[in-house]
Structure formats: structure tokens, C-alpha cells
Coordinates of C-alpha atoms in Angstrom, one line a residue:
X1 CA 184.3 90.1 120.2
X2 CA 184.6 93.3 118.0
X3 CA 188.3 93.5 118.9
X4 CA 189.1 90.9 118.1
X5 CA 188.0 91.7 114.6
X6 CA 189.2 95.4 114.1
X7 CA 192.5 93.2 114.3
X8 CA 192.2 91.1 111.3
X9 CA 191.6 92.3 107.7
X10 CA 187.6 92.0 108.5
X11 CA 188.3 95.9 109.5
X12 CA 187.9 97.1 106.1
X13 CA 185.0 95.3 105.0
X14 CA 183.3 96.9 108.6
X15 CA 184.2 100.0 107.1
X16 CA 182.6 99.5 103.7
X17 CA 179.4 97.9 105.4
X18 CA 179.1 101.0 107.8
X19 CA 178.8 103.1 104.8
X20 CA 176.3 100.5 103.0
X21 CA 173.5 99.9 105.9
X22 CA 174.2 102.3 108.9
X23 CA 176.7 100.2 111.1
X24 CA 175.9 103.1 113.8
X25 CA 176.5 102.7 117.9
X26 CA 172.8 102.4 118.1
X27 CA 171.1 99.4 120.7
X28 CA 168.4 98.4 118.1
X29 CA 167.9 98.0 114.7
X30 CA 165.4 100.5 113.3
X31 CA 164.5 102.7 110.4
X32 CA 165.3 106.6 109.6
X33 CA 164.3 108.3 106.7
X34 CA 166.5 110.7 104.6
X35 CA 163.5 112.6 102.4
X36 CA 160.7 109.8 101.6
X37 CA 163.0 106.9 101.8
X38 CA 163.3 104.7 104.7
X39 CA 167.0 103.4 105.4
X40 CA 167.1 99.9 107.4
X41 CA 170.1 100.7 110.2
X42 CA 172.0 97.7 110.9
X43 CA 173.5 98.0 114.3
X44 CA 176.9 97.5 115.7
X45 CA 175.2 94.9 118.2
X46 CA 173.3 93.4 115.1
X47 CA 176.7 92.6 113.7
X48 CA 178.3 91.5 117.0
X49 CA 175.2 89.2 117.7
X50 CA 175.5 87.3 113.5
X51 CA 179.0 86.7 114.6
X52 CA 178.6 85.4 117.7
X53 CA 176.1 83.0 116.9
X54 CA 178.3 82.0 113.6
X55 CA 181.3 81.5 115.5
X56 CA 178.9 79.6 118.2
X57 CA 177.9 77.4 115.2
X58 CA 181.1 77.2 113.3
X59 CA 183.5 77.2 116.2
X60 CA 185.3 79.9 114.2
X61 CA 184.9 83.4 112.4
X62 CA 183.4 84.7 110.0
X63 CA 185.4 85.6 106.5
X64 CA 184.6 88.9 105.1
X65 CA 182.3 87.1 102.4
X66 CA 180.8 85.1 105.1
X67 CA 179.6 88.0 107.0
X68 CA 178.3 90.1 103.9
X69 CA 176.0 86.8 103.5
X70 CA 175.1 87.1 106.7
X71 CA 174.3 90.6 107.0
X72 CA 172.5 90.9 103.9
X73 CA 170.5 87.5 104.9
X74 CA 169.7 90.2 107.7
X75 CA 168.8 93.1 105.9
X76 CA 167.1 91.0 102.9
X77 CA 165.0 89.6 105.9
X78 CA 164.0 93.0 107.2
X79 CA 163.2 94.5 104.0
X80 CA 161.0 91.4 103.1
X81 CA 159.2 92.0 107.0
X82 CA 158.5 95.4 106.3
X83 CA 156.8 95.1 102.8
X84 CA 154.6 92.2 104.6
X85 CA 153.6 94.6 107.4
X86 CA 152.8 97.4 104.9
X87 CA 150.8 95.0 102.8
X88 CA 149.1 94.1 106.0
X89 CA 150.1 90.7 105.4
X90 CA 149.8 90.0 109.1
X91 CA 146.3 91.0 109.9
X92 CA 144.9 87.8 108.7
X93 CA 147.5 85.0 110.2
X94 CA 146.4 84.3 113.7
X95 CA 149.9 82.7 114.0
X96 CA 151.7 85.4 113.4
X97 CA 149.6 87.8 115.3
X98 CA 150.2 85.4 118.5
X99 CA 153.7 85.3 117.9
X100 CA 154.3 88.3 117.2
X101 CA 152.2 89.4 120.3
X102 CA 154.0 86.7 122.3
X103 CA 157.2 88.2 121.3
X104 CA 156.4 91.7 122.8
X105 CA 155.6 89.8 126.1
X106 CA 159.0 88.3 126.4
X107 CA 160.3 91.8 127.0
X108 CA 158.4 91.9 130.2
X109 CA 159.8 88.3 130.7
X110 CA 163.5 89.0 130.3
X111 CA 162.7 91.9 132.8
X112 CA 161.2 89.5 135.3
X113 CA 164.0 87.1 134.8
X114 CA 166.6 89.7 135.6
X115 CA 164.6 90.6 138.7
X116 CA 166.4 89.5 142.2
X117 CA 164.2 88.8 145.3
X118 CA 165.3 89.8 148.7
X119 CA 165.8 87.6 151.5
X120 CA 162.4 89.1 152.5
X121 CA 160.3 88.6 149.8
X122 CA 161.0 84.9 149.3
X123 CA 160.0 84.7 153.1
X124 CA 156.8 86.5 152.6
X125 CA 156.1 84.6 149.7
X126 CA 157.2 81.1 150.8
X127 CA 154.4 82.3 154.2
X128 CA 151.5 83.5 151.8
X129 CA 151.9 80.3 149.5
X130 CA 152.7 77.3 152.2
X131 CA 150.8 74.8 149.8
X132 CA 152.6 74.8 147.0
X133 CA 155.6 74.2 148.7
X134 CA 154.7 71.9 151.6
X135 CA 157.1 68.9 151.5
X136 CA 154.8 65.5 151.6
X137 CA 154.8 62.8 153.6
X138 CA 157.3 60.0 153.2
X139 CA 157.1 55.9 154.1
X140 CA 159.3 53.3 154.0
X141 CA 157.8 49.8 153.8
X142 CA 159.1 46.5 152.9
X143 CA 156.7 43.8 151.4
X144 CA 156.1 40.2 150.5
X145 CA 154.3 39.6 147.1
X146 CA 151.6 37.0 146.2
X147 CA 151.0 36.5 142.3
X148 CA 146.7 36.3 142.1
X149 CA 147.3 35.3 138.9
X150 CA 149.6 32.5 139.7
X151 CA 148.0 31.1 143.4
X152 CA 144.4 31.5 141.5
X153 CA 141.6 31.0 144.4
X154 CA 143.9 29.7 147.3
X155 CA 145.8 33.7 147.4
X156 CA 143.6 35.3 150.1
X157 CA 144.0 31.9 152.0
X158 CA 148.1 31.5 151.9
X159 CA 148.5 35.8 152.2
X160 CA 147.0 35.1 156.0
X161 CA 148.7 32.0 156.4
X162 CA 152.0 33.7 155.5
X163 CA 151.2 36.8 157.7
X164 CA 151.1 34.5 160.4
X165 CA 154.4 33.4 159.6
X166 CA 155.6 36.2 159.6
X167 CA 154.4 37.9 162.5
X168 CA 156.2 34.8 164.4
X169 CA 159.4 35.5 163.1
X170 CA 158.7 39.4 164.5
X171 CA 162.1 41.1 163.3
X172 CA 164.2 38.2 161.9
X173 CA 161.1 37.9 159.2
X174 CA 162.7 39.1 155.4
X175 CA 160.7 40.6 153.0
X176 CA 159.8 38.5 150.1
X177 CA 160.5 35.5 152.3
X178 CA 157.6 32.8 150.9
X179 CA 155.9 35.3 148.3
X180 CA 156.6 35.7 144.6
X181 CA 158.4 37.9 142.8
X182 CA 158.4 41.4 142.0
X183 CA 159.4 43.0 139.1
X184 CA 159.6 46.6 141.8
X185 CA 161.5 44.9 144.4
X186 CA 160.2 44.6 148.0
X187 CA 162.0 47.4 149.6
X188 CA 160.9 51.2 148.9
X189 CA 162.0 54.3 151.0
X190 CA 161.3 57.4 151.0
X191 CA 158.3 57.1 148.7
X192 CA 155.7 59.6 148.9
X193 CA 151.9 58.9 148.2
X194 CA 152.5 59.9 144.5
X195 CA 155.0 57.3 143.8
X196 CA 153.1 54.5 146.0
X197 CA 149.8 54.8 144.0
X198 CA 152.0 55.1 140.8
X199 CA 153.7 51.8 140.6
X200 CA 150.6 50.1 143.0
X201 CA 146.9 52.6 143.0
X202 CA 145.5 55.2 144.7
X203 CA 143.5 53.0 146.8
X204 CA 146.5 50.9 147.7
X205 CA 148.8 53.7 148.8
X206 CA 145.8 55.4 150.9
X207 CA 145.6 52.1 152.9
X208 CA 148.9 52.0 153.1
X209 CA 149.7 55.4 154.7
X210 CA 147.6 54.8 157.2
X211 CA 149.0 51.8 158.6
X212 CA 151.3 51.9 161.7
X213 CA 154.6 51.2 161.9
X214 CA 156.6 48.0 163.0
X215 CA 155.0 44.8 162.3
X216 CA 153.6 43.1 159.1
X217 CA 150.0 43.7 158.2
X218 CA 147.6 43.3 155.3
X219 CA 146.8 41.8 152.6
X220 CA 146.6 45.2 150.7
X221 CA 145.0 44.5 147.0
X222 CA 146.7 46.5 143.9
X223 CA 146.1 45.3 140.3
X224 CA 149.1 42.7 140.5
X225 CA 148.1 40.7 143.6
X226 CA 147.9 40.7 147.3
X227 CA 150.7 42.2 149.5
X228 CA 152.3 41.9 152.7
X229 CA 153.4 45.1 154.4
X230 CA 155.7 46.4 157.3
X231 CA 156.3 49.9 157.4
X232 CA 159.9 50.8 158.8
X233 CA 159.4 54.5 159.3
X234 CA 157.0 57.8 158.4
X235 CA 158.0 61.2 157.6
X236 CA 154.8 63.5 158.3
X237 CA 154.4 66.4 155.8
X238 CA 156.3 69.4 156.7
X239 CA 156.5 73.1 155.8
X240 CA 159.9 73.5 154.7
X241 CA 162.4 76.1 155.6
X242 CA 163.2 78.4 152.8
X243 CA 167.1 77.6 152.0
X244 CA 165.5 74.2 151.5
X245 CA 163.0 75.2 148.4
X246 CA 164.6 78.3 147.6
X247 CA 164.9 77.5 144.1
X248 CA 161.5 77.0 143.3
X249 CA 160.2 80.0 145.5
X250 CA 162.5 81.8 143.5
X251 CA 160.8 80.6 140.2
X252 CA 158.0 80.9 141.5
X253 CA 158.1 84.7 142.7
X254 CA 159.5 85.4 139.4
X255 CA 156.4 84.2 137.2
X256 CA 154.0 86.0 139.7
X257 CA 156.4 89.4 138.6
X258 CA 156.6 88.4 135.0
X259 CA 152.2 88.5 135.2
X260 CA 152.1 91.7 136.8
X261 CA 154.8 92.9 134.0
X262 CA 152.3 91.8 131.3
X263 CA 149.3 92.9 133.0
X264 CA 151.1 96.3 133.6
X265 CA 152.4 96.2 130.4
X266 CA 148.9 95.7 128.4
X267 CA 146.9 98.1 130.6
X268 CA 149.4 101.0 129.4
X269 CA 149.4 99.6 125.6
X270 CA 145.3 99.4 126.0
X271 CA 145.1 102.8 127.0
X272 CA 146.1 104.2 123.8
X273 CA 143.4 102.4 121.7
X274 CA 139.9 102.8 121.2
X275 CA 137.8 99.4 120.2
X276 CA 135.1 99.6 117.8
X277 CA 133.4 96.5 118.3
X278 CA 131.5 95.5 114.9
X279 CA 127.7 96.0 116.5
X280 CA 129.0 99.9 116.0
X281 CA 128.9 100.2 119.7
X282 CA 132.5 101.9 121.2
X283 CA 134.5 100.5 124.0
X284 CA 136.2 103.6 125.4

């Protein structure tokens, strides 16, 4: 990206702003002193980042004006921080603190992010954790639908009348035939527990999983009505292979690091205080 500038008339201005804040070949920002006064350095990869995220922005970049504005938006920024810390400006915003405290975590995050499991840990972690990635059970059922609201006292009466039916008809019997209709439709597959008790209850999709397959049963109650149910086919719950959940085993690995990197992290950072507590007592 800096190439591509040093080619352009921007080169001079680099020049002059090198002279003006420190443009050194330095990683960070940070401060050195020459005698009592602190000088704010503003890196090469400080520059390199306001340009990128202008051009990101802009879809071109920067003019020479445009990126004095943005570098002394930069340093006016850090000069402004630094007063606010020596003022102690921060000790009494619990915001800040957090964020500020939050943002020394992320370093640990970005670490952890970076971090790339081996065939083996993912194994070993998928075995040590098989509940958070055990793969439900599955149903498909078809129904037939009878509006409560609509058939008023005579619904428990015609739902046995039409199972009947239906059980004579065996396999030729369509779902739907002879009930009402169903904003949901009245074929689901594939629908785990979680999505039967969303659209119908909890106590409706517990009855329903244990039914057995291949010919109509109920009435099963849910807050609509009654319904007719024939379940086509059941996929137990399973332990997956890994390939098929490495993503989230992955994620999940990666968290557990990021913790450890924080825990870590803190326990090296703690060691270098010690806590007066305001009782007078000392935690060492």
C-alpha cells in the first residue's frame, strides 16, 4: 500500500510528516522522551493503517491534505488520551475502565484466533465434550388438522371418527384429507424436538417422538386444536463424526484457549500488584 504511494507526489509530504511526529519503522505507536518532553511517535503502520481504512471508505486515496487531517486527527486524539490518563480521568468511569480492560483482553483473543488445532486435538476435544455436539433426533410426520375453535364440542368426537377413516385407507390416506387448514402445512421433515415444540409445545412434540412409525395415531392436543399424526421415519440422536462438526469444534476449542490466554494473562499481570483492601488489611 506504501508503494504505491512513494510513487505519487504524497512522497514529499511523507517526508515532512517523518520529520513532524516520528514516521519511524517502529510496530506500535508509543512515546519517547528527548529531556522532559514526551514525543507521540506516529508509526509507519499507523500511517499505512489511516490509509487503508480511508481508501476502504472512500474507494480511493488519500490527497496530501487529506492525510495531514488524518494524522493529526490521530495525534490530536493521543495527546487528548494522555492528558485524560494523567489527570486520572479514567479512575472514576466504570465504562472506560471495562473497555479499556476489555481491550487488553482482545490481545489474548487475536492470539487464540490465530491458533490452529491439530487433527488431534479436535478429536480429543470432540471425545471429552460429546454433549455439546451430539446431533438430535429427527422425525418426519405428516398430519391432519382439526380447528377446536371452529368444530367447538363435536372436535374430540370427528378427530376419532376421522382416524378411523383414515386408518381404512392405510397408505392411500393424504394428509390433511377431511381436517382444516394449517397455516404450517401438514408435512414436516427432518424436524427436531426443538422445532416440533416451537411451532406446536413441548408437551405435543414429547408425545409425538414417542410414537411409532407407519400408521396414523392420536389426537395429539397443541394450542391450535387436535391433530392427526403418521410418522414416516426417525433419526435417533447420534454422535457425529468430526469432519461433520468440525466448524464448531473448532470454535469451540478456540474459546476454551482464548480463557486459558486470559486466565494466564491476568495471573502474570496480578502478580505484580499488591491490593490494599480499604479495611487496611493486605492481600499479598
Amino acid at each position: 500500500m506504501l508503494k504505491r504511494l512513494l510513487r505519487e507526489p504524497l512522497l514529499h509530504f511523507l517526508v515532512l510528516g517523518g520529520l513532524l511526529f516520528g514516521l519511524y519503522g517502529l510496530e506500535n505507536d508509543g512515546a519517547a522522551s528527548v529531556g522532559e518532553k514526551p514525543i507521540i511517535v506516529v508509526s509507519r503502520g499507523s500511517v499505512e493503517h489511516l490509509i487503508s481504512l480511508w481508501e476502504r471508505q472512500s474507494g480511493r486515496l488519500p490527497t496530501p491534505q487529506e492525510l495531514q487531517g488524518l494524522i493529526g486527527n490521530r495525534v490530536r486524539e493521543e495527546v487528548l488520551y494522555r492528558e485524560a490518563i494523567a489527570m486520572g480521568l479514567d479512575r472514576d468511569d466504570s465504562v472506560l475502565r471495562r473497555r479499556l480492560a476489555q481491550k487488553l483482553e482482545f490481545i489474548t483473543s487475536d492470539i487464540s484466533a490465530q491458533a490452529e488445532p491439530t487433527q488431534s486435538q479436535l478429536q480429543e476435544w470432540l471425545d471429552d465434550h460429546p454433549q455439546d455436539f451430539r446431533l438430535p433426533a429427527r422425525i418426519d410426520f405428516e398430519q391432519v388438522y382439526l380447528n377446536a375453535d371452529r368444530r367447538g364440542e363435536q372436535v374430540r368426537q370427528q378427530a376419532q371418527e376421522l382416524l378411523e377413516t383414515l386408518e381404512g385407507k392405510g397408505a392411500e390416506a393424504l394428509p390433511g384429507a377431511g381436517g382444516d387448514r394449517f397455516m404450517a402445512g401438514f408435512r414436516f421433515k427432518d424436524a427436531t424436538s426443538v422445532d416440533v415444540a416451537q411451532l406446536f409445545g413441548d408437551a405435543f412434540a414429547q408425545a409425538l417422538f414417542r410414537l411409532p412409525e407407519g400408521s396414523w395415531q392420536g389426537p395429539l392436543e397443541s394450542g391450535y386444536g387436535l391433530h392427526l399424526v403418521r410418522i414416516g421415519r426417525k433419526t435417533p440422536a447420534r454422535q457425529p463424526e468430526l469432519e461433520v462438526v468440525r466448524g464448531r469444534v473448532v470454535a469451540a476449542w478456540r474459546e476454551a484457549q482464548r480463557r486459558q490466554l486470559n486466565a494466564a494473562f491476568y495471573r502474570g499481570l496480578r502478580q505484580r500488584y499488591r491490593v490494599v483492601v480499604e479495611t487496611g488489611e493486605t492481600d499479598t
